[in-house]
PDB file of C-alpha atoms in Angstrom:
ATOM      1  CA  UNK A   1      10.767   1.300 -55.582  1.00 55.00           C
ATOM      2  CA  UNK A   2       7.691  -0.738 -55.365  1.00 68.00           C
ATOM      3  CA  UNK A   3       4.582   0.348 -53.645  1.00 68.00           C
ATOM      4  CA  UNK A   4       4.072  -2.719 -51.494  1.00 72.00           C
ATOM      5  CA  UNK A   5       7.604  -2.362 -50.030  1.00 76.00           C
ATOM      6  CA  UNK A   6       6.457   1.041 -48.594  1.00 73.00           C
ATOM      7  CA  UNK A   7       3.338  -0.406 -47.195  1.00 76.00           C
ATOM      8  CA  UNK A   8       5.212  -3.226 -45.649  1.00 76.00           C
ATOM      9  CA  UNK A   9       7.752  -0.820 -44.010  1.00 78.00           C
ATOM     10  CA  UNK A  10       4.705   1.318 -42.810  1.00 81.00           C
ATOM     11  CA  UNK A  11       2.900  -1.675 -41.386  1.00 83.00           C
ATOM     12  CA  UNK A  12       6.075  -2.887 -39.560  1.00 83.00           C
ATOM     13  CA  UNK A  13       6.578   0.501 -37.777  1.00 86.00           C
ATOM     14  CA  UNK A  14       2.810   0.466 -36.968  1.00 87.00           C
ATOM     15  CA  UNK A  15       2.907  -3.043 -35.411  1.00 88.00           C
ATOM     16  CA  UNK A  16       6.107  -2.044 -33.473  1.00 88.00           C
ATOM     17  CA  UNK A  17       4.326   0.976 -32.276  1.00 89.00           C
ATOM     18  CA  UNK A  18       1.296  -1.172 -31.053  1.00 89.00           C
ATOM     19  CA  UNK A  19       3.809  -3.546 -29.345  1.00 91.00           C
ATOM     20  CA  UNK A  20       5.496  -0.818 -27.405  1.00 90.00           C
ATOM     21  CA  UNK A  21       2.082   0.566 -26.461  1.00 91.00           C
ATOM     22  CA  UNK A  22       1.077  -2.934 -25.154  1.00 91.00           C
ATOM     23  CA  UNK A  23       4.293  -3.376 -23.395  1.00 92.00           C
ATOM     24  CA  UNK A  24       4.067  -0.110 -21.577  1.00 92.00           C
ATOM     25  CA  UNK A  25       0.496  -0.815 -20.575  1.00 92.00           C
ATOM     26  CA  UNK A  26       1.463  -4.241 -19.232  1.00 95.00           C
ATOM     27  CA  UNK A  27       4.428  -2.852 -17.255  1.00 94.00           C
ATOM     28  CA  UNK A  28       2.238  -0.493 -15.629  1.00 94.00           C
ATOM     29  CA  UNK A  29      -0.402  -2.951 -15.051  1.00 95.00           C
ATOM     30  CA  UNK A  30       2.026  -5.281 -13.296  1.00 96.00           C
ATOM     31  CA  UNK A  31       3.448  -2.493 -11.249  1.00 95.00           C
ATOM     32  CA  UNK A  32      -0.114  -1.691  -9.953  1.00 95.00           C
ATOM     33  CA  UNK A  33      -0.761  -5.329  -9.209  1.00 97.00           C
ATOM     34  CA  UNK A  34       2.647  -5.658  -7.337  1.00 97.00           C
ATOM     35  CA  UNK A  35       1.806  -2.678  -5.300  1.00 96.00           C
ATOM     36  CA  UNK A  36      -1.788  -3.986  -4.372  1.00 96.00           C
ATOM     37  CA  UNK A  37      -0.247  -7.399  -3.363  1.00 97.00           C
ATOM     38  CA  UNK A  38       2.542  -5.654  -1.221  1.00 97.00           C
ATOM     39  CA  UNK A  39      -0.186  -3.630   0.604  1.00 96.00           C
ATOM     40  CA  UNK A  40      -2.186  -6.894   1.133  1.00 97.00           C
ATOM     41  CA  UNK A  41       0.696  -8.520   2.802  1.00 97.00           C
ATOM     42  CA  UNK A  42       1.777  -5.434   4.773  1.00 97.00           C
ATOM     43  CA  UNK A  43      -1.920  -5.165   6.116  1.00 97.00           C
ATOM     44  CA  UNK A  44      -2.008  -9.053   7.165  1.00 97.00           C
ATOM     45  CA  UNK A  45       1.153  -8.368   9.094  1.00 96.00           C
ATOM     46  CA  UNK A  46      -0.312  -5.220  10.633  1.00 96.00           C
ATOM     47  CA  UNK A  47      -3.430  -7.276  11.416  1.00 97.00           C
ATOM     48  CA  UNK A  48      -1.160 -10.104  13.160  1.00 94.00           C
ATOM     49  CA  UNK A  49       0.497  -7.280  15.208  1.00 95.00           C
ATOM     50  CA  UNK A  50      -2.931  -5.997  16.434  1.00 95.00           C
ATOM     51  CA  UNK A  51      -3.630  -9.614  17.465  1.00 94.00           C
ATOM     52  CA  UNK A  52      -0.559  -9.817  19.334  1.00 92.00           C
ATOM     53  CA  UNK A  53      -0.917  -6.608  21.127  1.00 92.00           C
ATOM     54  CA  UNK A  54      -4.655  -7.597  22.008  1.00 93.00           C
ATOM     55  CA  UNK A  55      -3.243 -10.878  23.369  1.00 89.00           C
ATOM     56  CA  UNK A  56      -0.572  -9.022  25.554  1.00 89.00           C
ATOM     57  CA  UNK A  57      -3.218  -6.643  26.790  1.00 87.00           C
ATOM     58  CA  UNK A  58      -5.701  -9.458  27.744  1.00 86.00           C
ATOM     59  CA  UNK A  59      -2.994 -11.795  29.270  1.00 81.00           C
ATOM     60  CA  UNK A  60      -3.641 -12.647  32.875  1.00 71.00           C
ATOM     61  CA  UNK A  61      -0.026 -11.692  33.975  1.00 71.00           C
ATOM     62  CA  UNK A  62       0.465  -7.863  33.970  1.00 68.00           C
ATOM     63  CA  UNK A  63       4.079  -8.130  34.285  1.00 72.00           C
ATOM     64  CA  UNK A  64       6.914 -10.566  33.496  1.00 82.00           C
ATOM     65  CA  UNK A  65       8.262 -12.028  30.254  1.00 87.00           C
ATOM     66  CA  UNK A  66       6.605 -13.369  27.064  1.00 88.00           C
ATOM     67  CA  UNK A  67       7.942 -15.664  24.185  1.00 88.00           C
ATOM     68  CA  UNK A  68       8.373 -13.788  20.964  1.00 87.00           C
ATOM     69  CA  UNK A  69       8.785 -15.536  17.748  1.00 85.00           C
ATOM     70  CA  UNK A  70      11.408 -14.148  15.245  1.00 83.00           C
ATOM     71  CA  UNK A  71      11.599 -16.370  12.300  1.00 84.00           C
ATOM     72  CA  UNK A  72      12.216 -19.926  13.453  1.00 90.00           C
ATOM     73  CA  UNK A  73      13.304 -19.058  17.083  1.00 93.00           C
ATOM     74  CA  UNK A  74      11.480 -17.919  20.184  1.00 91.00           C
ATOM     75  CA  UNK A  75      13.123 -15.271  22.411  1.00 91.00           C
ATOM     76  CA  UNK A  76      11.876 -14.193  25.860  1.00 91.00           C
ATOM     77  CA  UNK A  77      11.255 -10.441  26.403  1.00 90.00           C
ATOM     78  CA  UNK A  78       9.766  -8.481  29.017  1.00 89.00           C
ATOM     79  CA  UNK A  79       6.131  -7.780  28.302  1.00 90.00           C
ATOM     80  CA  UNK A  80       6.453  -3.944  28.248  1.00 88.00           C
ATOM     81  CA  UNK A  81       9.551  -4.331  25.673  1.00 91.00           C
ATOM     82  CA  UNK A  82       7.559  -6.640  23.479  1.00 92.00           C
ATOM     83  CA  UNK A  83       4.535  -4.062  23.356  1.00 92.00           C
ATOM     84  CA  UNK A  84       7.032  -1.325  22.422  1.00 94.00           C
ATOM     85  CA  UNK A  85       8.567  -3.263  19.671  1.00 94.00           C
ATOM     86  CA  UNK A  86       5.099  -4.380  18.170  1.00 95.00           C
ATOM     87  CA  UNK A  87       3.878  -0.851  18.351  1.00 96.00           C
ATOM     88  CA  UNK A  88       6.891   0.632  16.657  1.00 96.00           C
ATOM     89  CA  UNK A  89       6.391  -2.018  13.894  1.00 96.00           C
ATOM     90  CA  UNK A  90       2.754  -0.956  13.560  1.00 96.00           C
ATOM     91  CA  UNK A  91       3.942   2.596  12.977  1.00 96.00           C
ATOM     92  CA  UNK A  92       6.370   1.521  10.340  1.00 97.00           C
ATOM     93  CA  UNK A  93       3.851  -0.797   8.655  1.00 96.00           C
ATOM     94  CA  UNK A  94       1.309   2.060   8.806  1.00 95.00           C
ATOM     95  CA  UNK A  95       3.846   4.410   7.016  1.00 95.00           C
ATOM     96  CA  UNK A  96       4.862   1.832   4.465  1.00 96.00           C
ATOM     97  CA  UNK A  97       1.162   1.041   3.490  1.00 95.00           C
ATOM     98  CA  UNK A  98       0.565   5.003   3.280  1.00 93.00           C
ATOM     99  CA  UNK A  99       3.432   5.654   0.864  1.00 95.00           C
ATOM    100  CA  UNK A 100       2.375   2.604  -1.211  1.00 95.00           C
ATOM    101  CA  UNK A 101      -1.299   3.715  -1.314  1.00 91.00           C
ATOM    102  CA  UNK A 102       0.031   7.239  -2.487  1.00 89.00           C
ATOM    103  CA  UNK A 103       2.186   5.760  -5.187  1.00 92.00           C
ATOM    104  CA  UNK A 104      -0.603   3.424  -6.193  1.00 92.00           C
ATOM    105  CA  UNK A 105      -2.820   6.241  -6.909  1.00 88.00           C
ATOM    106  CA  UNK A 106      -0.034   7.825  -9.075  1.00 89.00           C
ATOM    107  CA  UNK A 107       0.351   4.524 -10.997  1.00 93.00           C
ATOM    108  CA  UNK A 108      -3.369   3.933 -11.449  1.00 91.00           C
ATOM    109  CA  UNK A 109      -3.567   7.386 -12.970  1.00 89.00           C
ATOM    110  CA  UNK A 110      -0.554   6.602 -15.399  1.00 90.00           C
ATOM    111  CA  UNK A 111      -2.075   3.213 -16.448  1.00 92.00           C
ATOM    112  CA  UNK A 112      -5.407   4.967 -16.994  1.00 91.00           C
ATOM    113  CA  UNK A 113      -3.698   7.694 -19.073  1.00 89.00           C
ATOM    114  CA  UNK A 114      -1.763   5.268 -21.059  1.00 89.00           C
ATOM    115  CA  UNK A 115      -4.999   3.448 -21.860  1.00 88.00           C
ATOM    116  CA  UNK A 116      -6.698   6.602 -22.968  1.00 86.00           C
ATOM    117  CA  UNK A 117      -9.131   6.388 -19.987  1.00 86.00           C
ATOM    118  CA  UNK A 118     -10.270   9.451 -17.857  1.00 82.00           C
ATOM    119  CA  UNK A 119      -8.633  10.309 -14.492  1.00 77.00           C
ATOM    120  CA  UNK A 120     -10.717   8.590 -11.661  1.00 74.00           C
ATOM    121  CA  UNK A 121     -12.825  11.313  -9.829  1.00 75.00           C
ATOM    122  CA  UNK A 122     -12.640  11.163  -6.131  1.00 72.00           C
ATOM    123  CA  UNK A 123      -9.693   9.018  -6.127  1.00 67.00           C
ATOM    124  CA  UNK A 124      -7.180  11.448  -4.682  1.00 69.00           C
ATOM    125  CA  UNK A 125      -9.156  12.229  -1.542  1.00 74.00           C
ATOM    126  CA  UNK A 126      -7.695  12.317   1.883  1.00 78.00           C
ATOM    127  CA  UNK A 127      -9.203  11.810   5.196  1.00 80.00           C
ATOM    128  CA  UNK A 128      -9.872  14.656   7.643  1.00 84.00           C
ATOM    129  CA  UNK A 129      -7.363  15.159  10.369  1.00 88.00           C
ATOM    130  CA  UNK A 130      -8.587  14.710  14.070  1.00 91.00           C
ATOM    131  CA  UNK A 131      -8.516  18.560  14.531  1.00 92.00           C
ATOM    132  CA  UNK A 132     -10.516  18.936  11.427  1.00 92.00           C
ATOM    133  CA  UNK A 133     -13.090  16.485  12.698  1.00 92.00           C
ATOM    134  CA  UNK A 134     -13.343  18.155  15.931  1.00 92.00           C
ATOM    135  CA  UNK A 135     -13.759  21.611  14.164  1.00 93.00           C
ATOM    136  CA  UNK A 136     -16.788  20.083  12.127  1.00 93.00           C
ATOM    137  CA  UNK A 137     -18.220  18.504  15.094  1.00 92.00           C
ATOM    138  CA  UNK A 138     -18.135  21.938  17.029  1.00 91.00           C
ATOM    139  CA  UNK A 139     -19.808  23.637  14.152  1.00 92.00           C
ATOM    140  CA  UNK A 140     -22.540  21.123  13.654  1.00 91.00           C
ATOM    141  CA  UNK A 141     -23.363  21.164  17.364  1.00 88.00           C
ATOM    142  CA  UNK A 142     -23.821  25.136  17.317  1.00 77.00           C
TER     143      UNK A 142
END
């Protein structure tokens, strides 16, 4: 066997390994970008819901019916039922965004690991609960 044949096989294996690595990193990066985009669109929907709730709150009529747009049609609902529907949608959106953010943290860590970068410091922080904030406030006041 010739020596250049062995070198050519070795180079082919090395280039295949590099391509596999680049493909893995690209797939991880696309997944991170898709999650970020989904969070942005869900947050925009959440913002629209907040605007709708505020408009219902500021409306001059305290009771009665309002027109609600579903896709390409308008349906008349009672004001209280509309508020309940929007608030339930807000809760669902908050939950979806929270789940996506948690998944995004893991995906970013996997991407950094695949690229040989160190894990991000402080990225896995969680906010204090209402009870924890009250306890801290109480301690600081004393």
